[in-house]
Amino acid sequence: MFKRRTPEAPANPPEVVKPGGKGRPTPKRKEAEKRNRQPITAPSNRKEAYRKVRERQAADRAKARQGMAKGDEKHLLKRDKGPVRKLARDYVDSRRTVGSYLMYAMFAIVLLSMLPIPVARLLVLFAPPLLLFAVFAEGLLLSRGIKRLAAERYPDEDAKGVGLYAAMRAMQIRRLRVPNPQVRIGEKEKV
């Protein structure tokens, strides 16, 4: 009378398929470990291990150097990253600057100082300060120009230090600039 009766279970219960299931059984641990296992290719001695590490590091550095020279954003230093800095590089690289010829001029001045001609010695006396003043004035003009242009094109980006960045890049010899110039001299429409 007070017996609990359970309904009889059907012989073949219907399979319940959960949405998003993987549709296959979970592999045994031994099978998963066997699949993940790879042959060990450890070096035989410490010298060989160090050699392999040095080779790998040299390859990584060469790849980073190439990426930096091309202007690849992933490989650039923190000071060179961002659209504002790229704009500053292109702005400077599209112009001929006095600063990029400063080293050549100073070398010529040193050669002139060795001549026993009085006019050459007078030139050696006044040329360096005039050149440095010209480079300084040019740096100020470039700095103002790039700050104005960056504010127009990228109002939401941080433009802190971009003027000094452009002025310093303008003082470098064009072939030695890193990242390499991406625009030619006179291509101001790309900037």
PDB file of C-alpha atoms in Angstrom:
ATOM      1  CA  MET A   1       0.000   0.000   0.000  1.00  0.00           C
ATOM      2  CA  PHE A   2       2.734   2.542   0.893  1.00  0.00           C
ATOM      3  CA  LYS A   3       5.209   1.062  -1.542  1.00  0.00           C
ATOM      4  CA  ARG A   4       6.977   3.425  -3.880  1.00  0.00           C
ATOM      5  CA  ARG A   5       6.671   2.414  -7.454  1.00  0.00           C
ATOM      6  CA  THR A   6       9.103   3.591 -10.106  1.00  0.00           C
ATOM      7  CA  PRO A   7       8.052   3.740 -13.693  1.00  0.00           C
ATOM      8  CA  GLU A   8       9.768   1.239 -15.875  1.00  0.00           C
ATOM      9  CA  ALA A   9      12.629   2.662 -17.890  1.00  0.00           C
ATOM     10  CA  PRO A  10      12.452   2.161 -21.616  1.00  0.00           C
ATOM     11  CA  ALA A  11      14.884  -0.356 -23.087  1.00  0.00           C
ATOM     12  CA  ASN A  12      16.648   2.180 -25.359  1.00  0.00           C
ATOM     13  CA  PRO A  13      16.549   5.680 -23.848  1.00  0.00           C
ATOM     14  CA  PRO A  14      16.612   8.530 -26.391  1.00  0.00           C
ATOM     15  CA  GLU A  15      19.993  10.251 -26.712  1.00  0.00           C
ATOM     16  CA  VAL A  16      20.033  13.852 -25.658  1.00  0.00           C
ATOM     17  CA  VAL A  17      22.305  15.992 -27.838  1.00  0.00           C
ATOM     18  CA  LYS A  18      23.481  19.132 -26.112  1.00  0.00           C
ATOM     19  CA  PRO A  19      23.969  22.170 -28.324  1.00  0.00           C
ATOM     20  CA  GLY A  20      27.639  23.076 -28.734  1.00  0.00           C
ATOM     21  CA  GLY A  21      28.911  19.618 -27.815  1.00  0.00           C
ATOM     22  CA  LYS A  22      32.101  18.330 -29.383  1.00  0.00           C
ATOM     23  CA  GLY A  23      30.431  15.237 -30.855  1.00  0.00           C
ATOM     24  CA  ARG A  24      33.169  12.802 -29.857  1.00  0.00           C
ATOM     25  CA  PRO A  25      34.285  11.148 -26.651  1.00  0.00           C
ATOM     26  CA  THR A  26      37.031  12.692 -24.522  1.00  0.00           C
ATOM     27  CA  PRO A  27      40.347  10.979 -25.278  1.00  0.00           C
ATOM     28  CA  LYS A  28      42.096   8.988 -22.592  1.00  0.00           C
ATOM     29  CA  ARG A  29      44.989  10.763 -20.890  1.00  0.00           C
ATOM     30  CA  LYS A  30      47.508   8.288 -22.263  1.00  0.00           C
ATOM     31  CA  GLU A  31      46.342   8.933 -25.837  1.00  0.00           C
ATOM     32  CA  ALA A  32      46.469  12.721 -25.404  1.00  0.00           C
ATOM     33  CA  GLU A  33      49.990  12.623 -23.950  1.00  0.00           C
ATOM     34  CA  LYS A  34      51.156  10.353 -26.757  1.00  0.00           C
ATOM     35  CA  ARG A  35      49.781  12.804 -29.345  1.00  0.00           C
ATOM     36  CA  ASN A  36      51.482  15.785 -27.688  1.00  0.00           C
ATOM     37  CA  ARG A  37      54.822  14.075 -27.234  1.00  0.00           C
ATOM     38  CA  GLN A  38      57.552  15.163 -29.650  1.00  0.00           C
ATOM     39  CA  PRO A  39      61.056  13.859 -30.016  1.00  0.00           C
ATOM     40  CA  ILE A  40      63.618  15.721 -27.922  1.00  0.00           C
ATOM     41  CA  THR A  41      66.321  17.404 -29.981  1.00  0.00           C
ATOM     42  CA  ALA A  42      68.462  18.640 -27.135  1.00  0.00           C
ATOM     43  CA  PRO A  43      72.060  19.552 -27.900  1.00  0.00           C
ATOM     44  CA  SER A  44      74.687  17.052 -26.893  1.00  0.00           C
ATOM     45  CA  ASN A  45      76.822  19.492 -24.887  1.00  0.00           C
ATOM     46  CA  ARG A  46      76.741  22.983 -23.413  1.00  0.00           C
ATOM     47  CA  LYS A  47      78.852  24.599 -26.153  1.00  0.00           C
ATOM     48  CA  GLU A  48      76.438  23.462 -28.819  1.00  0.00           C
ATOM     49  CA  ALA A  49      73.481  24.697 -26.754  1.00  0.00           C
ATOM     50  CA  TYR A  50      75.054  28.151 -26.404  1.00  0.00           C
ATOM     51  CA  ARG A  51      75.867  28.220 -30.116  1.00  0.00           C
ATOM     52  CA  LYS A  52      72.253  27.426 -31.025  1.00  0.00           C
ATOM     53  CA  VAL A  53      70.960  30.110 -28.658  1.00  0.00           C
ATOM     54  CA  ARG A  54      73.359  32.701 -30.127  1.00  0.00           C
ATOM     55  CA  GLU A  55      72.357  31.774 -33.685  1.00  0.00           C
ATOM     56  CA  ARG A  56      68.659  32.080 -32.822  1.00  0.00           C
ATOM     57  CA  GLN A  57      69.206  35.442 -31.101  1.00  0.00           C
ATOM     58  CA  ALA A  58      71.256  36.723 -34.062  1.00  0.00           C
ATOM     59  CA  ALA A  59      68.485  35.685 -36.454  1.00  0.00           C
ATOM     60  CA  ASP A  60      65.882  37.440 -34.282  1.00  0.00           C
ATOM     61  CA  ARG A  61      67.994  40.610 -34.143  1.00  0.00           C
ATOM     62  CA  ALA A  62      68.505  40.578 -37.926  1.00  0.00           C
ATOM     63  CA  LYS A  63      64.766  40.180 -38.467  1.00  0.00           C
ATOM     64  CA  ALA A  64      64.036  43.047 -36.056  1.00  0.00           C
ATOM     65  CA  ARG A  65      66.674  45.239 -37.724  1.00  0.00           C
ATOM     66  CA  GLN A  66      65.143  44.627 -41.166  1.00  0.00           C
ATOM     67  CA  GLY A  67      61.663  45.337 -39.827  1.00  0.00           C
ATOM     68  CA  MET A  68      62.874  48.529 -38.195  1.00  0.00           C
ATOM     69  CA  ALA A  69      64.603  49.683 -41.372  1.00  0.00           C
ATOM     70  CA  LYS A  70      61.398  49.117 -43.357  1.00  0.00           C
ATOM     71  CA  GLY A  71      59.351  51.012 -40.793  1.00  0.00           C
ATOM     72  CA  ASP A  72      57.337  47.963 -39.701  1.00  0.00           C
ATOM     73  CA  GLU A  73      55.337  49.123 -36.665  1.00  0.00           C
ATOM     74  CA  LYS A  74      55.886  45.830 -34.817  1.00  0.00           C
ATOM     75  CA  HIS A  75      59.681  46.171 -34.824  1.00  0.00           C
ATOM     76  CA  LEU A  76      59.994  49.908 -34.174  1.00  0.00           C
ATOM     77  CA  LEU A  77      61.274  51.337 -30.921  1.00  0.00           C
ATOM     78  CA  LYS A  78      58.741  52.993 -28.648  1.00  0.00           C
ATOM     79  CA  ARG A  79      59.954  56.471 -29.640  1.00  0.00           C
ATOM     80  CA  ASP A  80      59.213  55.733 -33.333  1.00  0.00           C
ATOM     81  CA  LYS A  81      55.767  54.141 -32.980  1.00  0.00           C
ATOM     82  CA  GLY A  82      52.477  55.737 -33.849  1.00  0.00           C
ATOM     83  CA  PRO A  83      50.895  57.636 -36.721  1.00  0.00           C
ATOM     84  CA  VAL A  84      52.116  61.032 -35.464  1.00  0.00           C
ATOM     85  CA  ARG A  85      55.743  59.878 -35.471  1.00  0.00           C
ATOM     86  CA  LYS A  86      55.332  58.384 -38.954  1.00  0.00           C
ATOM     87  CA  LEU A  87      53.914  61.709 -40.129  1.00  0.00           C
ATOM     88  CA  ALA A  88      56.911  63.513 -38.593  1.00  0.00           C
ATOM     89  CA  ARG A  89      59.358  61.138 -40.327  1.00  0.00           C
ATOM     90  CA  ASP A  90      57.671  61.612 -43.693  1.00  0.00           C
ATOM     91  CA  TYR A  91      57.462  65.376 -43.138  1.00  0.00           C
ATOM     92  CA  VAL A  92      61.216  65.613 -42.543  1.00  0.00           C
ATOM     93  CA  ASP A  93      62.217  63.051 -45.175  1.00  0.00           C
ATOM     94  CA  SER A  94      60.320  64.873 -47.919  1.00  0.00           C
ATOM     95  CA  ARG A  95      62.522  67.964 -47.464  1.00  0.00           C
ATOM     96  CA  ARG A  96      66.138  68.858 -48.007  1.00  0.00           C
ATOM     97  CA  THR A  97      67.468  70.148 -44.694  1.00  0.00           C
ATOM     98  CA  VAL A  98      70.605  72.042 -43.694  1.00  0.00           C
ATOM     99  CA  GLY A  99      71.016  69.737 -40.712  1.00  0.00           C
ATOM    100  CA  SER A 100      71.463  66.641 -42.872  1.00  0.00           C
ATOM    101  CA  TYR A 101      74.495  68.283 -44.510  1.00  0.00           C
ATOM    102  CA  LEU A 102      75.953  69.616 -41.244  1.00  0.00           C
ATOM    103  CA  MET A 103      78.508  66.827 -40.810  1.00  0.00           C
ATOM    104  CA  TYR A 104      79.759  67.222 -44.385  1.00  0.00           C
ATOM    105  CA  ALA A 105      80.099  70.977 -43.872  1.00  0.00           C
ATOM    106  CA  MET A 106      81.987  70.537 -40.592  1.00  0.00           C
ATOM    107  CA  PHE A 107      84.371  68.106 -42.271  1.00  0.00           C
ATOM    108  CA  ALA A 108      84.986  70.659 -45.040  1.00  0.00           C
ATOM    109  CA  ILE A 109      85.618  73.320 -42.396  1.00  0.00           C
ATOM    110  CA  VAL A 110      88.212  71.114 -40.702  1.00  0.00           C
ATOM    111  CA  LEU A 111      89.958  70.622 -44.064  1.00  0.00           C
ATOM    112  CA  LEU A 112      89.860  74.375 -44.732  1.00  0.00           C
ATOM    113  CA  SER A 113      91.425  75.065 -41.346  1.00  0.00           C
ATOM    114  CA  MET A 114      94.550  73.206 -42.462  1.00  0.00           C
ATOM    115  CA  LEU A 115      95.136  75.570 -45.362  1.00  0.00           C
ATOM    116  CA  PRO A 116      97.596  78.445 -44.772  1.00  0.00           C
ATOM    117  CA  ILE A 117      95.324  80.908 -46.614  1.00  0.00           C
ATOM    118  CA  PRO A 118      94.086  83.790 -44.379  1.00  0.00           C
ATOM    119  CA  VAL A 119      90.639  83.932 -46.035  1.00  0.00           C
ATOM    120  CA  ALA A 120      90.121  80.215 -45.357  1.00  0.00           C
ATOM    121  CA  ARG A 121      91.034  80.704 -41.704  1.00  0.00           C
ATOM    122  CA  LEU A 122      88.568  83.583 -41.444  1.00  0.00           C
ATOM    123  CA  LEU A 123      85.894  81.402 -42.996  1.00  0.00           C
ATOM    124  CA  VAL A 124      86.691  78.628 -40.510  1.00  0.00           C
ATOM    125  CA  LEU A 125      86.191  81.113 -37.701  1.00  0.00           C
ATOM    126  CA  PHE A 126      82.713  82.311 -38.720  1.00  0.00           C
ATOM    127  CA  ALA A 127      81.199  79.312 -40.563  1.00  0.00           C
ATOM    128  CA  PRO A 128      80.502  76.908 -37.635  1.00  0.00           C
ATOM    129  CA  PRO A 129      78.403  79.336 -35.552  1.00  0.00           C
ATOM    130  CA  LEU A 130      76.462  80.387 -38.649  1.00  0.00           C
ATOM    131  CA  LEU A 131      75.803  76.753 -39.598  1.00  0.00           C
ATOM    132  CA  LEU A 132      74.686  75.875 -36.088  1.00  0.00           C
ATOM    133  CA  PHE A 133      72.361  78.897 -36.016  1.00  0.00           C
ATOM    134  CA  ALA A 134      70.873  77.836 -39.373  1.00  0.00           C
ATOM    135  CA  VAL A 135      70.312  74.277 -38.118  1.00  0.00           C
ATOM    136  CA  PHE A 136      68.711  75.559 -34.906  1.00  0.00           C
ATOM    137  CA  ALA A 137      66.377  77.918 -36.799  1.00  0.00           C
ATOM    138  CA  GLU A 138      65.462  75.178 -39.240  1.00  0.00           C
ATOM    139  CA  GLY A 139      64.702  72.825 -36.330  1.00  0.00           C
ATOM    140  CA  LEU A 140      62.345  75.397 -34.809  1.00  0.00           C
ATOM    141  CA  LEU A 141      60.515  75.857 -38.121  1.00  0.00           C
ATOM    142  CA  LEU A 142      60.203  72.105 -38.663  1.00  0.00           C
ATOM    143  CA  SER A 143      58.997  71.647 -35.108  1.00  0.00           C
ATOM    144  CA  ARG A 144      56.270  74.261 -35.483  1.00  0.00           C
ATOM    145  CA  GLY A 145      55.197  72.879 -38.850  1.00  0.00           C
ATOM    146  CA  ILE A 146      54.902  69.262 -37.721  1.00  0.00           C
ATOM    147  CA  LYS A 147      53.070  70.189 -34.520  1.00  0.00           C
ATOM    148  CA  ARG A 148      50.489  72.154 -36.517  1.00  0.00           C
ATOM    149  CA  LEU A 149      50.097  69.372 -39.086  1.00  0.00           C
ATOM    150  CA  ALA A 150      49.805  66.654 -36.417  1.00  0.00           C
ATOM    151  CA  ALA A 151      47.137  68.653 -34.578  1.00  0.00           C
ATOM    152  CA  GLU A 152      45.134  68.941 -37.828  1.00  0.00           C
ATOM    153  CA  ARG A 153      45.423  65.309 -38.923  1.00  0.00           C
ATOM    154  CA  TYR A 154      45.504  63.456 -35.597  1.00  0.00           C
ATOM    155  CA  PRO A 155      43.714  65.578 -32.989  1.00  0.00           C
ATOM    156  CA  ASP A 156      43.145  62.594 -30.665  1.00  0.00           C
ATOM    157  CA  GLU A 157      46.731  61.282 -30.754  1.00  0.00           C
ATOM    158  CA  ASP A 158      49.441  62.301 -28.295  1.00  0.00           C
ATOM    159  CA  ALA A 159      51.839  64.662 -30.072  1.00  0.00           C
ATOM    160  CA  LYS A 160      54.126  65.233 -27.100  1.00  0.00           C
ATOM    161  CA  GLY A 161      57.766  65.536 -28.195  1.00  0.00           C
ATOM    162  CA  VAL A 162      57.040  65.235 -31.913  1.00  0.00           C
ATOM    163  CA  GLY A 163      58.666  68.605 -32.665  1.00  0.00           C
ATOM    164  CA  LEU A 164      61.980  67.615 -31.098  1.00  0.00           C
ATOM    165  CA  TYR A 165      61.710  64.202 -32.780  1.00  0.00           C
ATOM    166  CA  ALA A 166      61.381  65.874 -36.196  1.00  0.00           C
ATOM    167  CA  ALA A 167      64.203  68.345 -35.495  1.00  0.00           C
ATOM    168  CA  MET A 168      66.581  65.571 -34.415  1.00  0.00           C
ATOM    169  CA  ARG A 169      65.717  63.481 -37.467  1.00  0.00           C
ATOM    170  CA  ALA A 170      66.402  66.506 -39.698  1.00  0.00           C
ATOM    171  CA  MET A 171      69.946  66.704 -38.294  1.00  0.00           C
ATOM    172  CA  GLN A 172      70.786  63.115 -39.268  1.00  0.00           C
ATOM    173  CA  ILE A 173      72.415  62.216 -42.564  1.00  0.00           C
ATOM    174  CA  ARG A 174      69.605  60.928 -44.766  1.00  0.00           C
ATOM    175  CA  ARG A 175      71.216  57.551 -45.529  1.00  0.00           C
ATOM    176  CA  LEU A 176      71.819  56.873 -41.830  1.00  0.00           C
ATOM    177  CA  ARG A 177      68.271  57.555 -40.629  1.00  0.00           C
ATOM    178  CA  VAL A 178      66.466  54.690 -38.903  1.00  0.00           C
ATOM    179  CA  PRO A 179      63.774  53.814 -39.877  1.00  0.00           C
ATOM    180  CA  ASN A 180      64.787  54.396 -43.468  1.00  0.00           C
ATOM    181  CA  PRO A 181      63.067  57.268 -45.290  1.00  0.00           C
ATOM    182  CA  GLN A 182      59.824  56.064 -46.899  1.00  0.00           C
ATOM    183  CA  VAL A 183      59.318  59.135 -49.115  1.00  0.00           C
ATOM    184  CA  ARG A 184      61.598  60.823 -51.607  1.00  0.00           C
ATOM    185  CA  ILE A 185      62.728  64.408 -51.407  1.00  0.00           C
ATOM    186  CA  GLY A 186      60.031  66.594 -52.902  1.00  0.00           C
ATOM    187  CA  GLU A 187      57.124  64.150 -52.391  1.00  0.00           C
ATOM    188  CA  LYS A 188      55.219  66.587 -50.182  1.00  0.00           C
ATOM    189  CA  GLU A 189      51.806  65.453 -51.481  1.00  0.00           C
ATOM    190  CA  LYS A 190      52.173  62.151 -49.596  1.00  0.00           C
ATOM    191  CA  VAL A 191      52.806  63.949 -46.324  1.00  0.00           C
TER     192      VAL A 191
END
